[in-house]
mmCIF file of C-alpha atoms and ligand atoms in Angstrom:
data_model
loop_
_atom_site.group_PDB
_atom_site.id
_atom_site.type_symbol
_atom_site.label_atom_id
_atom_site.label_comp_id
_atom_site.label_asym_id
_atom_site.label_seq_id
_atom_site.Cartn_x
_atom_site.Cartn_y
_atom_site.Cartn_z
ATOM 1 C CA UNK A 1 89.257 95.912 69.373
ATOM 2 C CA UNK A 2 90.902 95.339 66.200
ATOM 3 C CA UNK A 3 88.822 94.100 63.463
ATOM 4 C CA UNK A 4 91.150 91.315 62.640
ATOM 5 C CA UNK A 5 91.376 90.092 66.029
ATOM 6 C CA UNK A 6 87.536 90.491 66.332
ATOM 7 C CA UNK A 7 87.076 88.132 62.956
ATOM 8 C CA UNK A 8 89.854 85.935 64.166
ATOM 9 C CA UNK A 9 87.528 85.282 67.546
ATOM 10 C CA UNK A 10 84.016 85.326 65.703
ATOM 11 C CA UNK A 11 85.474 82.974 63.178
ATOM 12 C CA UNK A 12 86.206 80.412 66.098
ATOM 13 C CA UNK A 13 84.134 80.697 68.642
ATOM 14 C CA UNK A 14 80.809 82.392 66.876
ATOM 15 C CA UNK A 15 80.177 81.233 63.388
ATOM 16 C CA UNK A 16 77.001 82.128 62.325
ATOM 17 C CA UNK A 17 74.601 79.318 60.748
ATOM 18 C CA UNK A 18 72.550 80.236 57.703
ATOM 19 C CA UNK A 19 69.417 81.386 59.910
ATOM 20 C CA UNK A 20 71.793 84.068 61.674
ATOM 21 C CA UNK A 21 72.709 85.353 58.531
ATOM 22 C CA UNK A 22 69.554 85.064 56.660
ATOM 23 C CA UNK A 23 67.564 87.321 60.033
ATOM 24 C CA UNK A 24 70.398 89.827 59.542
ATOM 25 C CA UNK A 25 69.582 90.131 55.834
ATOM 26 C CA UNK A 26 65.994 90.591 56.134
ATOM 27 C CA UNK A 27 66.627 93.003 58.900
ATOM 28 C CA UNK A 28 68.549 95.096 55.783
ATOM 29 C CA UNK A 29 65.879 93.938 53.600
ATOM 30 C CA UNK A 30 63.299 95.055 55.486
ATOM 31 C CA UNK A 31 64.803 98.641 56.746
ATOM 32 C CA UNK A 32 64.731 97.412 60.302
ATOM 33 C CA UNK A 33 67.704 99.340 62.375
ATOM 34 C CA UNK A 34 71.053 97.208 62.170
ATOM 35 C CA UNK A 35 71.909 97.787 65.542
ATOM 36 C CA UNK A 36 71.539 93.988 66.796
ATOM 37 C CA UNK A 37 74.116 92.059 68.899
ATOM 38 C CA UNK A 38 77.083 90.547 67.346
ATOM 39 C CA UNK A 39 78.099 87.020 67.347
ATOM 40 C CA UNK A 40 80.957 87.361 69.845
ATOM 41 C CA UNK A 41 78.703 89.828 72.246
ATOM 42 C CA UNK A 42 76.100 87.106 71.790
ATOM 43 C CA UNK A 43 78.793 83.774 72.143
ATOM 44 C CA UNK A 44 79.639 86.154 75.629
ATOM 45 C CA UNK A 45 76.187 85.887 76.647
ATOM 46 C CA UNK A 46 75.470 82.473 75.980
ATOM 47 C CA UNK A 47 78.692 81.359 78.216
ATOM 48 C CA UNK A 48 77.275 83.654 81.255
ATOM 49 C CA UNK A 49 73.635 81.919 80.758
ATOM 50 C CA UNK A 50 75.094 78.537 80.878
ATOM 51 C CA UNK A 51 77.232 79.825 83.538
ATOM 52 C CA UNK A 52 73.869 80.672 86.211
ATOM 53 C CA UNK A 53 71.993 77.311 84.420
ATOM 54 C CA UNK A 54 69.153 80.161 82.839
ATOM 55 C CA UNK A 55 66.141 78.171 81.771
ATOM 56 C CA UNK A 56 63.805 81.509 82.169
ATOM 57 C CA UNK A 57 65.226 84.705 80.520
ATOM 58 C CA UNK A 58 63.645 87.780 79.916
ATOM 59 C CA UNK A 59 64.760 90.612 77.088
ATOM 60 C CA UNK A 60 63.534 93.842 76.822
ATOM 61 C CA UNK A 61 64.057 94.659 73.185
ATOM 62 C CA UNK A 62 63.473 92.120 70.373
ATOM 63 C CA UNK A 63 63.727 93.887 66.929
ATOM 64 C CA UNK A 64 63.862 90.974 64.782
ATOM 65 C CA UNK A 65 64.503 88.321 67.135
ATOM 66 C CA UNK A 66 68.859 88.289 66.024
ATOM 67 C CA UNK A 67 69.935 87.897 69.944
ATOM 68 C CA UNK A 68 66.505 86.296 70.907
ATOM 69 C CA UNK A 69 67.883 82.862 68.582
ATOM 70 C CA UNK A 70 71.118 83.263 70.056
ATOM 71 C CA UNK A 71 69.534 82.825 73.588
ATOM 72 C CA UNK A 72 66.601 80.499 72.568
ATOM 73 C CA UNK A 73 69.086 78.280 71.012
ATOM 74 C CA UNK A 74 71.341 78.482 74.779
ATOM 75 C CA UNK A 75 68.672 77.238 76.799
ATOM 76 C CA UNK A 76 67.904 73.673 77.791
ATOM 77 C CA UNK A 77 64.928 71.713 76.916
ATOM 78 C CA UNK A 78 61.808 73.244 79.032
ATOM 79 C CA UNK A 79 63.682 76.592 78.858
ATOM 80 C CA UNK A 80 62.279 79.592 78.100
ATOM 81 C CA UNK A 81 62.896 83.483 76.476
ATOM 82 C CA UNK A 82 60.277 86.129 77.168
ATOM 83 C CA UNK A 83 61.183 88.959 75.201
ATOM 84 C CA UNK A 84 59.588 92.378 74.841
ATOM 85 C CA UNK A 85 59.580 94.571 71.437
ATOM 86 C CA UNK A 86 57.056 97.330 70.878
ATOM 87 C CA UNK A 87 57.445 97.372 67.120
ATOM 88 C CA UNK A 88 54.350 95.254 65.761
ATOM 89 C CA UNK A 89 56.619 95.634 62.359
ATOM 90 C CA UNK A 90 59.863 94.260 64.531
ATOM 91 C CA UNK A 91 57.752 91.751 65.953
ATOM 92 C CA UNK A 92 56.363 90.283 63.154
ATOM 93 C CA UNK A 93 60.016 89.946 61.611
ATOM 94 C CA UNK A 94 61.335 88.295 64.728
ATOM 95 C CA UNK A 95 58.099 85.634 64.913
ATOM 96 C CA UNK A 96 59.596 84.506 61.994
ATOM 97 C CA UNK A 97 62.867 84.421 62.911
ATOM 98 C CA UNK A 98 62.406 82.303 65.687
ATOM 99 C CA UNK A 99 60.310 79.908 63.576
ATOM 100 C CA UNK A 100 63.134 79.886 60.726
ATOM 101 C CA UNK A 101 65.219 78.798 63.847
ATOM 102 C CA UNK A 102 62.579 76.350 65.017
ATOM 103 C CA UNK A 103 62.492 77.965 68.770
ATOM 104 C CA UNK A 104 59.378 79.713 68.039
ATOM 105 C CA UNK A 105 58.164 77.115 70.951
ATOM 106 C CA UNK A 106 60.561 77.804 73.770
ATOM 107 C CA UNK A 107 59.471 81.814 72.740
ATOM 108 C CA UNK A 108 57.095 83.985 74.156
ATOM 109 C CA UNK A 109 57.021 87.397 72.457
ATOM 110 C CA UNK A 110 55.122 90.008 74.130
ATOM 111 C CA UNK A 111 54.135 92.715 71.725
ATOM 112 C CA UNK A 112 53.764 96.097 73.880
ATOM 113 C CA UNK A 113 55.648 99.024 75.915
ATOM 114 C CA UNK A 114 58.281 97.707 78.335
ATOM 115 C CA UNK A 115 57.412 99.526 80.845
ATOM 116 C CA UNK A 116 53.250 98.233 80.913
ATOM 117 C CA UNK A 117 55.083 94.349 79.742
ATOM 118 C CA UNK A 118 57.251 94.396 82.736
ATOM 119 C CA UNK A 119 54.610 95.320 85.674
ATOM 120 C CA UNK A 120 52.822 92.158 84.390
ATOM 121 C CA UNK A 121 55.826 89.744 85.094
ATOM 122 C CA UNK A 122 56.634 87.617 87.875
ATOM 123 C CA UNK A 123 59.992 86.363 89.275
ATOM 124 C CA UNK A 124 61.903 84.198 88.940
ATOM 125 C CA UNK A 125 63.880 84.877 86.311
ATOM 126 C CA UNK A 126 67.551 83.214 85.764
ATOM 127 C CA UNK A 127 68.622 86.517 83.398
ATOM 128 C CA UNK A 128 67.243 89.738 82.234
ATOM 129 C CA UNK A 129 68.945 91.339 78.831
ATOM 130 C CA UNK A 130 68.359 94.971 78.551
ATOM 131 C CA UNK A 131 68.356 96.612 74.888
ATOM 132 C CA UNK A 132 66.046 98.311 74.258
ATOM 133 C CA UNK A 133 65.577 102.168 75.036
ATOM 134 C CA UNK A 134 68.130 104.228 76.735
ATOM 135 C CA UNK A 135 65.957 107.203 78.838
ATOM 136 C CA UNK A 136 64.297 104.454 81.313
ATOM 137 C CA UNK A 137 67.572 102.408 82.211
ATOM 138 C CA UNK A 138 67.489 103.062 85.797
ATOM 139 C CA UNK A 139 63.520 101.923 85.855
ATOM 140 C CA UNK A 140 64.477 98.762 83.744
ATOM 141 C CA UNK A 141 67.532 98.030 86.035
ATOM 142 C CA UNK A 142 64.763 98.048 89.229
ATOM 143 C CA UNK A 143 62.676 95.682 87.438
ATOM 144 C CA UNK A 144 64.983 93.626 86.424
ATOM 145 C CA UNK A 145 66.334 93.020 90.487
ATOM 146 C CA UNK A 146 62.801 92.453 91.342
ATOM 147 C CA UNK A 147 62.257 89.723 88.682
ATOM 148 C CA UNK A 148 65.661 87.948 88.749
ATOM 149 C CA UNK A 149 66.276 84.907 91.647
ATOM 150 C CA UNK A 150 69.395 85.319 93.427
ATOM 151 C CA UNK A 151 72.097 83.950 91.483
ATOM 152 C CA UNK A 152 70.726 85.535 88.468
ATOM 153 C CA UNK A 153 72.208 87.296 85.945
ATOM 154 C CA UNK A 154 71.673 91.232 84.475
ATOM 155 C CA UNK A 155 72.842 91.786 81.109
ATOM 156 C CA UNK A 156 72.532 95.722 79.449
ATOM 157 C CA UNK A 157 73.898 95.975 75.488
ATOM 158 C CA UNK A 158 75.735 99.260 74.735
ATOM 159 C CA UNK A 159 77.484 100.220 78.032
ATOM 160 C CA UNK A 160 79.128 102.781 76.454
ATOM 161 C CA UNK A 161 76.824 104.198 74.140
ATOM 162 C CA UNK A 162 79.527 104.518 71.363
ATOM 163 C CA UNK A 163 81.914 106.398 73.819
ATOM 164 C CA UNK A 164 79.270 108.907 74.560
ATOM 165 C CA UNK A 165 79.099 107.295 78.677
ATOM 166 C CA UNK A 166 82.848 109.295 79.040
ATOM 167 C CA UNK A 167 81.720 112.622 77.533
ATOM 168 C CA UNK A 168 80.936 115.149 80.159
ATOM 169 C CA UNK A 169 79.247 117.722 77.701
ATOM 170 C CA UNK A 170 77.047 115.333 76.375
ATOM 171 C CA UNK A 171 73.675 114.932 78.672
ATOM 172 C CA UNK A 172 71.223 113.660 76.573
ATOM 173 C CA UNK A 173 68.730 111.351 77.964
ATOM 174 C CA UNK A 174 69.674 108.388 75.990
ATOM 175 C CA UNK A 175 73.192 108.567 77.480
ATOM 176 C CA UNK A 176 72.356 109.681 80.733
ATOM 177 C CA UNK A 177 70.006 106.567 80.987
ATOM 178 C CA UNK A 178 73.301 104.554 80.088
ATOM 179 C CA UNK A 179 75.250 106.517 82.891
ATOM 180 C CA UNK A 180 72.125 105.712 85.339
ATOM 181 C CA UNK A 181 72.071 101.873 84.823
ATOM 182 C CA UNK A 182 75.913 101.157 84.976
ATOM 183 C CA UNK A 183 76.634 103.929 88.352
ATOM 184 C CA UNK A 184 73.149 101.378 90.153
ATOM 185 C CA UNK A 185 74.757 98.064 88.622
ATOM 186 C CA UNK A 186 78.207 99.027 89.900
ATOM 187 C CA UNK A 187 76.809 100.432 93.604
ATOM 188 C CA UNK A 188 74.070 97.730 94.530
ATOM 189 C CA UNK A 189 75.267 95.582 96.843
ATOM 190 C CA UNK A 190 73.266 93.013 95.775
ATOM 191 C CA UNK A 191 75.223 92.715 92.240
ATOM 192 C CA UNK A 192 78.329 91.740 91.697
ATOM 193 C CA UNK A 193 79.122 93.194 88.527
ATOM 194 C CA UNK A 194 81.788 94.634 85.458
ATOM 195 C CA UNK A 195 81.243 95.738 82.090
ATOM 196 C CA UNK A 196 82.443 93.839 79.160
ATOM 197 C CA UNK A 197 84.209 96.035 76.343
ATOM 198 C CA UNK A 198 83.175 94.092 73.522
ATOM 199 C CA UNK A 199 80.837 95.415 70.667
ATOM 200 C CA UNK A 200 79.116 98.630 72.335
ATOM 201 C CA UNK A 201 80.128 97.452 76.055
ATOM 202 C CA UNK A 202 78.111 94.972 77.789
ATOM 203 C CA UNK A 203 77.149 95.495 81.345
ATOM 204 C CA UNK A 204 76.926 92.193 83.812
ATOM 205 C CA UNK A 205 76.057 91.626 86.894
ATOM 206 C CA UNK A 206 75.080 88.498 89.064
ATOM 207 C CA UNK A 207 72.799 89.087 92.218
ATOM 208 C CA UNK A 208 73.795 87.747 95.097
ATOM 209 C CA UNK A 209 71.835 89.281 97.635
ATOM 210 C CA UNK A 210 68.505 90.081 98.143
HETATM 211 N N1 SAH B 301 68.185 92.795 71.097
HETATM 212 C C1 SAH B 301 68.109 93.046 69.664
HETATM 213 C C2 SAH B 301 68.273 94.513 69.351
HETATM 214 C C3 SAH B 301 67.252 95.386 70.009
HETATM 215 S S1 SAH B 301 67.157 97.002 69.261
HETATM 216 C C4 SAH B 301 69.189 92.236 68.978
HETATM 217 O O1 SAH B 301 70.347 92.289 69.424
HETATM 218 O O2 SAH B 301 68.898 91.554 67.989
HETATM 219 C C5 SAH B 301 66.001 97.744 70.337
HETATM 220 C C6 SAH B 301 64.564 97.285 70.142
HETATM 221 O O3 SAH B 301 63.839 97.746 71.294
HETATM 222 C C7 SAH B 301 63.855 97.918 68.931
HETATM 223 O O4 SAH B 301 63.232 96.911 68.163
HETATM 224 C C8 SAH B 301 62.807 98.837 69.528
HETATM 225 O O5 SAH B 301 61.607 98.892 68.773
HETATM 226 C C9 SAH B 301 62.577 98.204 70.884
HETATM 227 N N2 SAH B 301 62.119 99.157 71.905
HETATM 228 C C10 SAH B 301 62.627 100.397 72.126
HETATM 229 N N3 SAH B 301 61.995 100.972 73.159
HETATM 230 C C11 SAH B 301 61.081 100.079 73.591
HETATM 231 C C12 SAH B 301 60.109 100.094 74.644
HETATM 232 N N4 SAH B 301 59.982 101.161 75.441
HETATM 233 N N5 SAH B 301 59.342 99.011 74.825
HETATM 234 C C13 SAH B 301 59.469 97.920 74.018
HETATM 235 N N6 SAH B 301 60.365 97.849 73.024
HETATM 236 C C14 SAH B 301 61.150 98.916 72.803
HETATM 237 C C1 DHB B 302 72.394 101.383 68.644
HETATM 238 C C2 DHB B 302 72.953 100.163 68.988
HETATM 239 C C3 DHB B 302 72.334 99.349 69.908
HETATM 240 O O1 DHB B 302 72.862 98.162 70.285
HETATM 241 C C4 DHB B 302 71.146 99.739 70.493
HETATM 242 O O2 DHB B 302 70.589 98.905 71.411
HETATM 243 C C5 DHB B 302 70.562 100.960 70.163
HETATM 244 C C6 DHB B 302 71.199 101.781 69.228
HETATM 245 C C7 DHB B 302 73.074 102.244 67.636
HETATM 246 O O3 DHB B 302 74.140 101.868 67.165
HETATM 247 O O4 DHB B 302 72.527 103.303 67.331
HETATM 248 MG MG1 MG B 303 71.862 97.358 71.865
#
């Protein structure tokens, strides 16, 4: 997208508040990766969770806690985000975050490896967020069906994998993990589902079935 027309829609429909830009700046501070959401990716998400009604959402993939406001700050009162990062450093940065953004109570940040975080959850969940790693997609896409209610939504940040989804030469196990969770999200039956080409591409689905 052009970059005007993306500041033209940021500028109206995603302004960032003073906490948003102060957890991006410690992110740079800090030397954390600068690879969060952005504010119109996140402004997209928030619509789709009011959308389904999510009071329970799960992410996989906190860093330091930029999209985990964004979605704290969705829910209503009694909601909740679970959200998975296994960067004690990340962690630690996104703790604070959420308290800057005084969510830290509708937050419950598991420090540890998806994979071992996940097999310890129960449904229902309204949404699940993917972003984390790349190489277990198809695993996280499983577990996320099991844990989300019908009705729910899947979410999965960087669809394309900055164009690398369309190479053919280009095999390596981040982007075939990319190719594995958009070819199940666009074949189960039970989704209903598109990718959004904003940012990095976001996939979406809503179950339906079960
Ligand atoms: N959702 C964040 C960005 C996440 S970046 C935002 O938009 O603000 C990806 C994060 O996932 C990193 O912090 C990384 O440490 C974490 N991560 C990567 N692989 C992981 C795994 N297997 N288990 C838990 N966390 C993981
Ligand atoms: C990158 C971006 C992401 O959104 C992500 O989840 C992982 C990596 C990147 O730009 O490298
Ligand atoms: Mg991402």
């Amino acid at each position: 997208m052009e970059e005007r027309i993306v500041e033209y829609v940021r500028a109206l429909f995603a302004p960032e508040d003073e906490v948003l830009v102060g957890i991006r700046a410690r992110h740079e501070k800090d030397g954390l990766p600068l690879i969060f959401i952005s504010p119109e990716e996140a402004k997209i998400i928030t619509v789709l969770l009011a959308a389904v009604g999510a009071r329970r959402v799960l992410e996989v993939g906190t860093l330091g806690g930029y999209s985990g406001v964004w979605i704290a700050r969705s829910l209503p009162p009694g909601g909740v985000l679970v959200t998975i990062e296994r960067d004690p450093a990340h962690a630690q940065v996104a703790l604070e975050a959420f308290a800057a953004a005084g969510v830290a109570d509708r937050v419950d940040l598991r420090v540890g490896e998806a994979r071992d975080v996940l097999a310890t959850l129960q449904p229902p969940f309204d949404a699940v967020f993917l972003d984390a790693d790349k190489p277990p997609l198809g695993d996280y896409f499983h577990e996320a069906m099991r844990l989300l209610r019908r009705g729910g939504l899947l979410l999965c940040d960087n669809a394309f994998i900055h164009g690398r989804v369309v190479d053919a030469g280009d095999a390596e196990p981040d982007v075939e993990g990319v190719r594995t969770l958009n070819r199940l999200a666009a074949s189960d039956r039970r989704l209903v589902s598109a990718i959004v080409p904003v940012r990095d591409g976001l996939t979406i689905g809503v179950k339906v079935g079960d």
